[in-house]
PDB file as gemmi writes it, atoms N, CA and C in Angstrom:
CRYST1    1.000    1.000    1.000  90.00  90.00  90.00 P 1                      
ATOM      1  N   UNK A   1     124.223   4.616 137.512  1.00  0.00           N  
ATOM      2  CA  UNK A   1     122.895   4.856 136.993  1.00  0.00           C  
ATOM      3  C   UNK A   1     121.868   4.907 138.129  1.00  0.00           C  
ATOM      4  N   UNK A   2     122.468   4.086 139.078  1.00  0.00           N  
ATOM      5  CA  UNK A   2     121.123   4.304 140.451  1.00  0.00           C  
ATOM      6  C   UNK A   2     121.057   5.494 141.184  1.00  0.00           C  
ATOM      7  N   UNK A   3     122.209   5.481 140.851  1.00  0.00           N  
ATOM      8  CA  UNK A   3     122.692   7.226 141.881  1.00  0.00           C  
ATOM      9  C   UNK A   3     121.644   8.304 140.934  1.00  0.00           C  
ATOM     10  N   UNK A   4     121.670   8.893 140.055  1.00  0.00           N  
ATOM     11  CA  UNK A   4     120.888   9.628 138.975  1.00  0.00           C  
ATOM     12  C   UNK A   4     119.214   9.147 139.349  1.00  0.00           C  
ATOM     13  N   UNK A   5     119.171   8.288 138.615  1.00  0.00           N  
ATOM     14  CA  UNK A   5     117.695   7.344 139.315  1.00  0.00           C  
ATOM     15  C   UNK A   5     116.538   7.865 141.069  1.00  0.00           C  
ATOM     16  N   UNK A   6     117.617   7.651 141.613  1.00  0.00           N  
ATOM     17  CA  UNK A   6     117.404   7.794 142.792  1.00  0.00           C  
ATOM     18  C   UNK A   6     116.957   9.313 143.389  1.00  0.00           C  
ATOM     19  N   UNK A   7     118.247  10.739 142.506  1.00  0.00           N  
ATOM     20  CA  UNK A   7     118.194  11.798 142.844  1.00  0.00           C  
ATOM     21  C   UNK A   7     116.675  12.047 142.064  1.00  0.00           C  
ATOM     22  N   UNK A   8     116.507  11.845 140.909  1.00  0.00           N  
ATOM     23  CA  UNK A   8     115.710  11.721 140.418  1.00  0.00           C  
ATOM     24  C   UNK A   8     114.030  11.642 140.740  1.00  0.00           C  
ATOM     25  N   UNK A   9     114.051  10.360 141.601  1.00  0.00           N  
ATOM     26  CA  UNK A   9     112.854  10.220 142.488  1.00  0.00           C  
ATOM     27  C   UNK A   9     112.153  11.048 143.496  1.00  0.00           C  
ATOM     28  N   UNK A  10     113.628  11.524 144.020  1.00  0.00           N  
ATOM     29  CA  UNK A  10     112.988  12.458 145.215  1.00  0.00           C  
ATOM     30  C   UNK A  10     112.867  13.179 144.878  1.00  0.00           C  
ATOM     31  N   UNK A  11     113.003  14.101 143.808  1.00  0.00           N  
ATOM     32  CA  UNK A  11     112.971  15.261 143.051  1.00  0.00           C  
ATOM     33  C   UNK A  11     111.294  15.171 142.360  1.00  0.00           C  
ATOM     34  N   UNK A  12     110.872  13.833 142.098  1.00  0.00           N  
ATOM     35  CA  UNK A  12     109.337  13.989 141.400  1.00  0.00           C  
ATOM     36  C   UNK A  12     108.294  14.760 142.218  1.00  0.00           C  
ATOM     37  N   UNK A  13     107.303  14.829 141.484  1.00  0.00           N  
ATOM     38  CA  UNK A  13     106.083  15.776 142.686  1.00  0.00           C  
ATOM     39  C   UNK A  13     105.294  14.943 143.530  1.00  0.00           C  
ATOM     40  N   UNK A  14     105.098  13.873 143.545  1.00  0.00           N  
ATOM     41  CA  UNK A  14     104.564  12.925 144.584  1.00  0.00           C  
ATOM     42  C   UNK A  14     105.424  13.104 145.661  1.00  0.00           C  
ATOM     43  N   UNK A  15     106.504  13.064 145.883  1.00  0.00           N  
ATOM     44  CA  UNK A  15     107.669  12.956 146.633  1.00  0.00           C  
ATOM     45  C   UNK A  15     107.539  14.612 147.415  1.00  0.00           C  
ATOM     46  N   UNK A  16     107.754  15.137 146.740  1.00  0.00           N  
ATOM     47  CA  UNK A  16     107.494  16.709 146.944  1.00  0.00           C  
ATOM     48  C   UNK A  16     106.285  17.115 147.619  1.00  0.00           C  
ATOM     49  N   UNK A  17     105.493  16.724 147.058  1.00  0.00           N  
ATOM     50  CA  UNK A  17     104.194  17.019 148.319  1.00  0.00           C  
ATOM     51  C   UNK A  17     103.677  16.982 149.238  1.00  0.00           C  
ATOM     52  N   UNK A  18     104.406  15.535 149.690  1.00  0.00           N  
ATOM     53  CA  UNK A  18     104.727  14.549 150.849  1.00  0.00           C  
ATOM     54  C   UNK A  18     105.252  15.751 152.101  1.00  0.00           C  
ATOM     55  N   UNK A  19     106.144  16.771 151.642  1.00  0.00           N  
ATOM     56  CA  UNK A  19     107.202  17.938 152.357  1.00  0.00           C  
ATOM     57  C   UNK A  19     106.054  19.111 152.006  1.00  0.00           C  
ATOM     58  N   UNK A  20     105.165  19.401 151.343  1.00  0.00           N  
ATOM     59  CA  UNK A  20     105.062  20.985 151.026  1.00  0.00           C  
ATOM     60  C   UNK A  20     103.470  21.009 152.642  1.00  0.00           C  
ATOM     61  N   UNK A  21     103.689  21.040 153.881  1.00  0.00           N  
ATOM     62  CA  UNK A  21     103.109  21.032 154.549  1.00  0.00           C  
ATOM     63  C   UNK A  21     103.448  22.569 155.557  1.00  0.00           C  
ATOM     64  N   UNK A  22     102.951  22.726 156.926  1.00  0.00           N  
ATOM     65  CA  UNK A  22     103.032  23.706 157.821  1.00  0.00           C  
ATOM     66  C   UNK A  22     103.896  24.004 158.477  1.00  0.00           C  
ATOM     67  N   UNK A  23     104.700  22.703 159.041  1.00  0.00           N  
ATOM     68  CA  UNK A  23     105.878  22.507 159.914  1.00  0.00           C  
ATOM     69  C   UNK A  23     106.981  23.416 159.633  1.00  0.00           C  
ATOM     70  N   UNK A  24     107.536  23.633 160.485  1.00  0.00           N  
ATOM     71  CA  UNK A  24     108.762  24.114 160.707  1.00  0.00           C  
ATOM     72  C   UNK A  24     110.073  23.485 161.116  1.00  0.00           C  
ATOM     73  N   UNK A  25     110.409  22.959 160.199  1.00  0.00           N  
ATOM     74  CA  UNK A  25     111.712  21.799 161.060  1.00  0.00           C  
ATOM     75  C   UNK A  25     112.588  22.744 160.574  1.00  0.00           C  
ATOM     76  N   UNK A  26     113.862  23.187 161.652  1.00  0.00           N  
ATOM     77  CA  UNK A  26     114.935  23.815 162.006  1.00  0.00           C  
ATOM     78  C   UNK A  26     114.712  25.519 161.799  1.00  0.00           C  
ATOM     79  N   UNK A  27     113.194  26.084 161.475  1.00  0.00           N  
ATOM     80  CA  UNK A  27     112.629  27.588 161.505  1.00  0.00           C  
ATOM     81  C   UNK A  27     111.954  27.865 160.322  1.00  0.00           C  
ATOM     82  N   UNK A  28     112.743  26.613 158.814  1.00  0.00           N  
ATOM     83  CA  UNK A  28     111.882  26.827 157.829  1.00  0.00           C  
ATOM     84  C   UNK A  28     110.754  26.053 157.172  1.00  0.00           C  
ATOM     85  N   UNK A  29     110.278  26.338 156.266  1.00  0.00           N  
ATOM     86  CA  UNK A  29     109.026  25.656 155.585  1.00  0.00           C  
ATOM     87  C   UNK A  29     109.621  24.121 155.336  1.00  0.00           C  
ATOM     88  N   UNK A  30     108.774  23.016 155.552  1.00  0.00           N  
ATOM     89  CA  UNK A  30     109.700  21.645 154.896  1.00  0.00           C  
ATOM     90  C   UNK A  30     109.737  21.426 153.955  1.00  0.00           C  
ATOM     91  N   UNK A  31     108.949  22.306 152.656  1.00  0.00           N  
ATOM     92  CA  UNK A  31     109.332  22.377 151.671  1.00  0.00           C  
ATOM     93  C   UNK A  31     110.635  22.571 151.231  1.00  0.00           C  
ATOM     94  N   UNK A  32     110.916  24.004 151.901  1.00  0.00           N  
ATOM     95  CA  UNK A  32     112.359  24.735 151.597  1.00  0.00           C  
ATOM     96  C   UNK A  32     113.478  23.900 151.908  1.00  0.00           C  
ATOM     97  N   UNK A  33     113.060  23.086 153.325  1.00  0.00           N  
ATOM     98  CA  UNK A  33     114.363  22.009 153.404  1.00  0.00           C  
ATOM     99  C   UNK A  33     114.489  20.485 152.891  1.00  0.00           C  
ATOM    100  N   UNK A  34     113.061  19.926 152.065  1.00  0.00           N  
ATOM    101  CA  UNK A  34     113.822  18.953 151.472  1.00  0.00           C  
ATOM    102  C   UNK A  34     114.320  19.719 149.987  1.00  0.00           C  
ATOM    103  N   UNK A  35     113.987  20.980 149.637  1.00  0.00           N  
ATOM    104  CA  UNK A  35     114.331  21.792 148.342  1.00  0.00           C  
ATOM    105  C   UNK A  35     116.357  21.805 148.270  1.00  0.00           C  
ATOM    106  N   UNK A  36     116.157  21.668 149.610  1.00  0.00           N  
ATOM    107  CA  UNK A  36     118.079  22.433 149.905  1.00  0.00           C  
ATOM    108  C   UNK A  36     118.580  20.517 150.323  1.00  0.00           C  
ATOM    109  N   UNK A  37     117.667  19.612 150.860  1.00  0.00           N  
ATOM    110  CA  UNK A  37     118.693  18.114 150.703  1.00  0.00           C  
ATOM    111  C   UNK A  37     118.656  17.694 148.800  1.00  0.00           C  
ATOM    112  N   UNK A  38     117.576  18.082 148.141  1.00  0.00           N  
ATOM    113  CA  UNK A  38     117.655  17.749 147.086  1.00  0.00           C  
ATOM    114  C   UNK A  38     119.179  18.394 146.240  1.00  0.00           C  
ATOM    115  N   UNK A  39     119.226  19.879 146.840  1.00  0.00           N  
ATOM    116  CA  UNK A  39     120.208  20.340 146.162  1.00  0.00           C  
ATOM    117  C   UNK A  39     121.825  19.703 146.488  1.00  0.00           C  
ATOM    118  N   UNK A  40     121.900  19.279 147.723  1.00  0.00           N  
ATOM    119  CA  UNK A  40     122.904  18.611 148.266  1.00  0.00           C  
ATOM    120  C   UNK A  40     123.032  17.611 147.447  1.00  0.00           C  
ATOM    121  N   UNK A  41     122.160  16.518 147.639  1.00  0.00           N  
ATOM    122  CA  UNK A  41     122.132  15.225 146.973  1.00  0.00           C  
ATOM    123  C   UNK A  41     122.376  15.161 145.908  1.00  0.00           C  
ATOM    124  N   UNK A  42     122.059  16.190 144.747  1.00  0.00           N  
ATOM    125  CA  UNK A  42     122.640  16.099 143.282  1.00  0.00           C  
ATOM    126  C   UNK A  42     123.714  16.908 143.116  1.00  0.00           C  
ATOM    127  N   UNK A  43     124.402  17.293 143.896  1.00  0.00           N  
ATOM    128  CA  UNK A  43     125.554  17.528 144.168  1.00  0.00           C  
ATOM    129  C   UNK A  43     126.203  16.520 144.606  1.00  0.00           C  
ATOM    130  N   UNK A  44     126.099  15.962 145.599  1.00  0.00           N  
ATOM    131  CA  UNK A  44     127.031  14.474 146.465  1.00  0.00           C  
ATOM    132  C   UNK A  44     126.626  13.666 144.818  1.00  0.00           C  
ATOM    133  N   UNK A  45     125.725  13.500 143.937  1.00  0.00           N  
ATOM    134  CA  UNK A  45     125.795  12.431 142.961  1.00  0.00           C  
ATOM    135  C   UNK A  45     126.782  12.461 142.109  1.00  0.00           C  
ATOM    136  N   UNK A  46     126.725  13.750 141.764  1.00  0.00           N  
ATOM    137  CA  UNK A  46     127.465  14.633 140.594  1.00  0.00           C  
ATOM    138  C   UNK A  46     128.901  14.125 140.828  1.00  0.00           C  
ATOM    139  N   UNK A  47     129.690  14.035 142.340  1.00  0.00           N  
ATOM    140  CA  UNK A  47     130.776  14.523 142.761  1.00  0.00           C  
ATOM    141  C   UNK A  47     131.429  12.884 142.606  1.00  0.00           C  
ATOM    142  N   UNK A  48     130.125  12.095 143.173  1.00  0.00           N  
ATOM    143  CA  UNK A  48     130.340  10.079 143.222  1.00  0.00           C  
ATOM    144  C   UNK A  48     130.501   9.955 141.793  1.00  0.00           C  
ATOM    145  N   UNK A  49     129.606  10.075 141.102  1.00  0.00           N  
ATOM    146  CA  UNK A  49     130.041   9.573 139.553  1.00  0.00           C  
ATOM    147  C   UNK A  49     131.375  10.180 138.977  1.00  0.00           C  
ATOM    148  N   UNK A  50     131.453  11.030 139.329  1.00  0.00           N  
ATOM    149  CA  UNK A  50     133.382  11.898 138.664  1.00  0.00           C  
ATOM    150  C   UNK A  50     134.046  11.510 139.310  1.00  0.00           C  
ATOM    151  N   UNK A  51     133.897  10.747 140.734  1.00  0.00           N  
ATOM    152  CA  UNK A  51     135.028   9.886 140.806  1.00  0.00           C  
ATOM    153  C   UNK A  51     135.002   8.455 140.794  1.00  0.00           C  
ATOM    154  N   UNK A  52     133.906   7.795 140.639  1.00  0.00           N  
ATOM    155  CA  UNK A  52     133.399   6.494 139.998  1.00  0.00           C  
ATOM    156  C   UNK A  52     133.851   6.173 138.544  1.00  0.00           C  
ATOM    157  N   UNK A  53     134.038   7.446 137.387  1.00  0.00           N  
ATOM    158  CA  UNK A  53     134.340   7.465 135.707  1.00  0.00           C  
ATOM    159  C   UNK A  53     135.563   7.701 135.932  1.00  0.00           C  
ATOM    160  N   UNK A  54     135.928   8.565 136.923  1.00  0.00           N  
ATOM    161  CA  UNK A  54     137.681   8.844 136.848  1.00  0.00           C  
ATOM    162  C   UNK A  54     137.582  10.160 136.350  1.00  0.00           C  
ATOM    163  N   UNK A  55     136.948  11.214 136.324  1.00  0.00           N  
ATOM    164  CA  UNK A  55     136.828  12.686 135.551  1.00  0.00           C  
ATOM    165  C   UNK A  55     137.045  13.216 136.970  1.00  0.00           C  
ATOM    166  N   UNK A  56     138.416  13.917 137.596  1.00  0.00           N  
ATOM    167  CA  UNK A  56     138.576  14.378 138.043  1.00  0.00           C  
ATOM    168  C   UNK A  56     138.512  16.180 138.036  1.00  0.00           C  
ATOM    169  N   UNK A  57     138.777  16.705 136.399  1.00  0.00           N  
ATOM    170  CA  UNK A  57     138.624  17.833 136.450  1.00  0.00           C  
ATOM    171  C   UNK A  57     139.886  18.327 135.851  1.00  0.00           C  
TER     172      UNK A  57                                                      
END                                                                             
C-alpha cells in the first residue's frame, strides 16, 4: 500500500510544479524528465506488488 501511496504523491501537482521550470537536465525540459521517472516508478511499483501477491502472469 506504501508503494501505490508514494507513486501517487509524486504524481500530485504540488510535486509537479516543483519540476515544470527552464532547466535542462540531460537536453530536456524537467518537466519531461520527472514525467518519464514517474512513468518508470509506476512501473517498478506495478512489477514489486506482482511479485510481493505472487501474480506472476
Amino acid at each position: 500500500m506504501g508503494i501505490i501511496l508514494v507513486v501517487l504523491i509524486i504524481g500530485l501537482w504540488p510535486v509537479i510544479a516543483l519540476f515544470n521550470t527552464t532547466a535542462l537536465p540531460l537536453g530536456i525540459p524537467a518537466l519531461m524528465l520527472w514525467s518519464i521517472f514517474i512513468l518508470f516508478a509506476t512501473t517498478a511499483a506495478m512489477v514489486i506488488i506482482n511479485v510481493i501477491t505472487g501474480d506472476r502472469g
